[in-house]
Every structure is written in C-alpha cells, then in structure tokens.
Amino acid sequence: MCRAVFLLALTVLVCPAAEALDNGLALKPTMGWLHWERFMCNTDCYKDPNNCISERLYMQMADVMVKEGWKEAGYEYVCIDDCWPSHQRDAKGRLQADPKRFPGGIKKLADYVHSKGLKLGIYADVGKNTCAGYPGSLGYYEADAQTFADWDVDLLKFDGCYMDWKLLGEGYMNMSRALNKTGRSILYSCEWPLYEWPHKQPDYKAIRETCNHWRNFDDVYDSWSSIKSILDWTASHQDIIAPSAGPGGWNDPDMLVIGNFGLSHDQQESQMALWAIMAAPLLMSNDPRDICPRSKKLLQNTDIIAISQDPLGKQGQCTIKVDNFEVWERPLSKKRLAIAVLNTQEIGGPRGFFIRAAPGWKICDPQCNVTQILPQYKELGVQTPHTKLVVSVNPSGTTLLTVTPTSDYAGLIL
Ligand code: GLA
C-alpha cells in the first residue's frame, strides 16, 4: 500500500500535468510579430498603403525583421491576423486572399518570408465567420487546413467567434487533427479557453493536447489598464492555468504592445519582464519599421529573452502581493530563478523592496549570486538569506532579477 502511494506520488511528481500536442513545435514560447493590435482591420490601401493589411505590409515586416536584428534576437514568425481573405471562397470552396491587397497570393508571400529565413502565420476562425466578419472555417476544417499547408504556412491562429460555445472543443480538436493530417508542421494557436470561460471552466488537459498555445483572456489594448487586467486575471487563475504550460504548449496572454503609444517606458519594461516570467509567446504587435530605439532595445534584450526561452519551460507565478508590490517568480533551469518585482503604486517615486521577502529567496541559503536585468543591468553580487539588499522599483515599473544558487562548498566536496 505504502509503495503504491509512493509510486503514485512519484508519477505525479515526474509527469507534467498533461501531454502536449505532439507536433514537435513550440518547445519554447513562440516569438514573432502579429499584425492585430497595431494594424487591426485596416483594409484601405488607397488611403493608407503603408499600413493596410496587404502583402506589402508582411514583406516589409520580413525585411525589417532581418535587417534590424529581430530575427537574430529570436523573433521568427511573421503573422497575418484577421481581414486578409476575400469575402467569398473560390469556386472550389477554398479560402482565397483578397486579390487587390494580396495580388501575389499567400503562397508567394510564404515563399518570400521563407527566403528571409522566417516563418509565416495566418488566421482563421473555428466558427461561421471570423471576428471581423470574413468567412469562417466551420464546415471546412480539412479543406482549410489543406489550403494552408498547400500555401506552406507555418502557424495558424484559430479564433473562436460566431461559434456555439458547446461545439468549441470539438471544432478546435477537429482542426488540430486536420492540420496534423496535412503532414506539414503548422503551429496551432487557439482561443478556445477564452470563448469557453464565460460558460464553464475549460479543460486544460484537452487544450494542451490540442493546441500549441491558447488565449485565456481579453484582447490586449495599447494601455497600462489592459496590461494590468491581463496580469490580474492571470494571477487570480494561475492555479488552474499555470500547470498546463510547458514545452509544446503555453498560456497566451496576448501580444506585446511595446513600441506603440500607450505605455510609458517603465510599463513597457513591466510587460516585457512579466511576459518572460509567464512563459508567454512573445508576439509583438507594433511597427518595427518605425520604433523608438529604447523600445527596440528592450524587445531585443537577450537576458530577458533567455528567461522567456528557458529550457525548463515552467510558467512563473505571482507569489506575493504586499504593500502595492507584486512579486512574480519563474523557476529556471540549473536551479536558477527569475524574480520580477512590480510596483503597482501609481503615485510617488521609486520605492524600495526588501528582496529577501520574495518567497523564492530561500534558494539563497546558504548563498546566491544575483543579477539585475531591469531597469538596468547590474551585478548585485553574492547574497545570503539575511541580506539587506533593497531593490528600487519605479511606479508601474518592474525590477527583474536572476538568482543563481552558489554551491560554495563544492571545492571541499571534491
Ligand atoms: C479577436 C481576437 C483578436 C483578433 C481579432 C480579429 O478579437 O481575440 O486577437 O484576432 O479577433 O478580428
């Protein structure tokens, strides 16, 4: 009996919560660019040729991603969102790109993006229509999956508008199977739980087996209140959602809006730090053709990206909220830890936080090495459980640290 209990406990300890979708993709959180938050459903190429949803936009994005260091930093997917198709399917019932805005068609665009060493993402919907009213895939899952594969698309964002919520699960699972059946590796980004939450608690085991990432909560806007609402939702549901994240499948708190108009630099640092802690896909929605150098530097910060892409693949969580501070911690490989301290007090100046109050600080017994990544890179040296180290955190900003336990007796053991 004891042995059985022990074995059961061991199984629970060593097995992840659920099997991931077994397509070999998204072993680390996806990185790339997605048009929606910044470019929305701008289809007026007459008035706004540079910013309308057209092949030109994605080609320019692919160019700039290579030229300006984005690809080198790890941003790989150039993703089309809603409003790309024609309002009618073709004579054979296939989706087709709007002929005026995509004269070369999606296959040519994919070839172009691939020629730059990048990947192309596309968007469709599990229901009758996309959220913006273009044709949905309901009744056409196999046909549409095959069309995307024929076009050499690498990622599908599958939205959940215009669908009976009771059929969401079936729809998302059928599309997953249809993609698999094409034989092409297509990363599958879902919004299944987002549309299910108003009706029932989603089945995260099934979602992880079906999708490579999944949106849980509202669309991100270019504002601090939007970022805060996403963080609040995530913190209050983390017991349910965090265990399902891991290599192959991730919770998706939506796009990075860094480099746009609505966030102060401190708030941009908070989004970047916390998206890395949450093991979130890093899909920016901004205009890298015209971005402020400071935002670009933040998005390309290799130390933050290393946290995001850490091979352990464990999602971090909010571990305490105290005195208008939130501490978020993410376990990293090699027994390291990332700690983000967010100052949620939006009045006054920088405030000090006694870092040993972070619950994860216990890994500093007997000693650890601490590096500050944000707001400035700084080696903070060797620390102990009793350290008096105080980190300074700007209003609505985040101080991000990595902590490495030091095995100070290693020499003696040898
Ligand atoms: C929904 C999604 C967004 C975006 C739009 C497009 O709102 O959640 O991310 O894809 O649809 O219409």
Coordinates of C-alpha atoms and ligand atoms in Angstrom, one line a residue, residues 34 36 41 81-83 123 125 130-133 157 159-161 191 194-195 215 217-220 254-255, ligand 1:
L34 CA 1.4 39.6 -35.3
W36 CA -3.7 42.7 -35.0
C41 CA -8.7 45.6 -39.9
D81 CA -4.3 38.2 -38.4
D82 CA -7.9 38.9 -39.4
C83 CA -9.1 40.7 -42.6
Y123 CA -5.5 33.5 -39.2
D125 CA -11.9 31.0 -37.2
T130 CA -14.1 35.5 -38.3
C131 CA -14.5 38.1 -35.6
A132 CA -14.3 40.8 -38.3
G133 CA -16.9 39.1 -40.5
K157 CA -4.1 31.4 -35.2
D159 CA -10.2 32.4 -33.4
G160 CA -13.5 31.5 -31.8
C161 CA -16.1 34.0 -33.0
E191 CA -8.5 30.9 -28.5
L194 CA -11.2 32.5 -23.9
Y195 CA -14.5 31.7 -25.5
R215 CA -5.6 32.7 -25.3
F217 CA -8.5 36.3 -21.6
D218 CA -9.5 39.6 -23.3
D219 CA -7.7 41.2 -26.2
V220 CA -4.7 43.3 -25.3
D254 CA -1.8 38.1 -26.0
M255 CA 0.6 40.4 -27.9
Ligands
GLA1 C1 -10.5 38.5 -31.7 C2 -9.1 38.0 -31.3 C3 -8.1 39.1 -31.6 C4 -8.1 39.4 -33.1 C5 -9.5 39.8 -33.6 C6 -9.6 39.8 -35.1 O1 -10.9 39.6 -31.0 O2 -9.1 37.8 -29.9 O3 -6.8 38.7 -31.2 O4 -7.6 38.2 -33.8 O5 -10.4 38.8 -33.1 O6 -10.8 40.1 -35.5

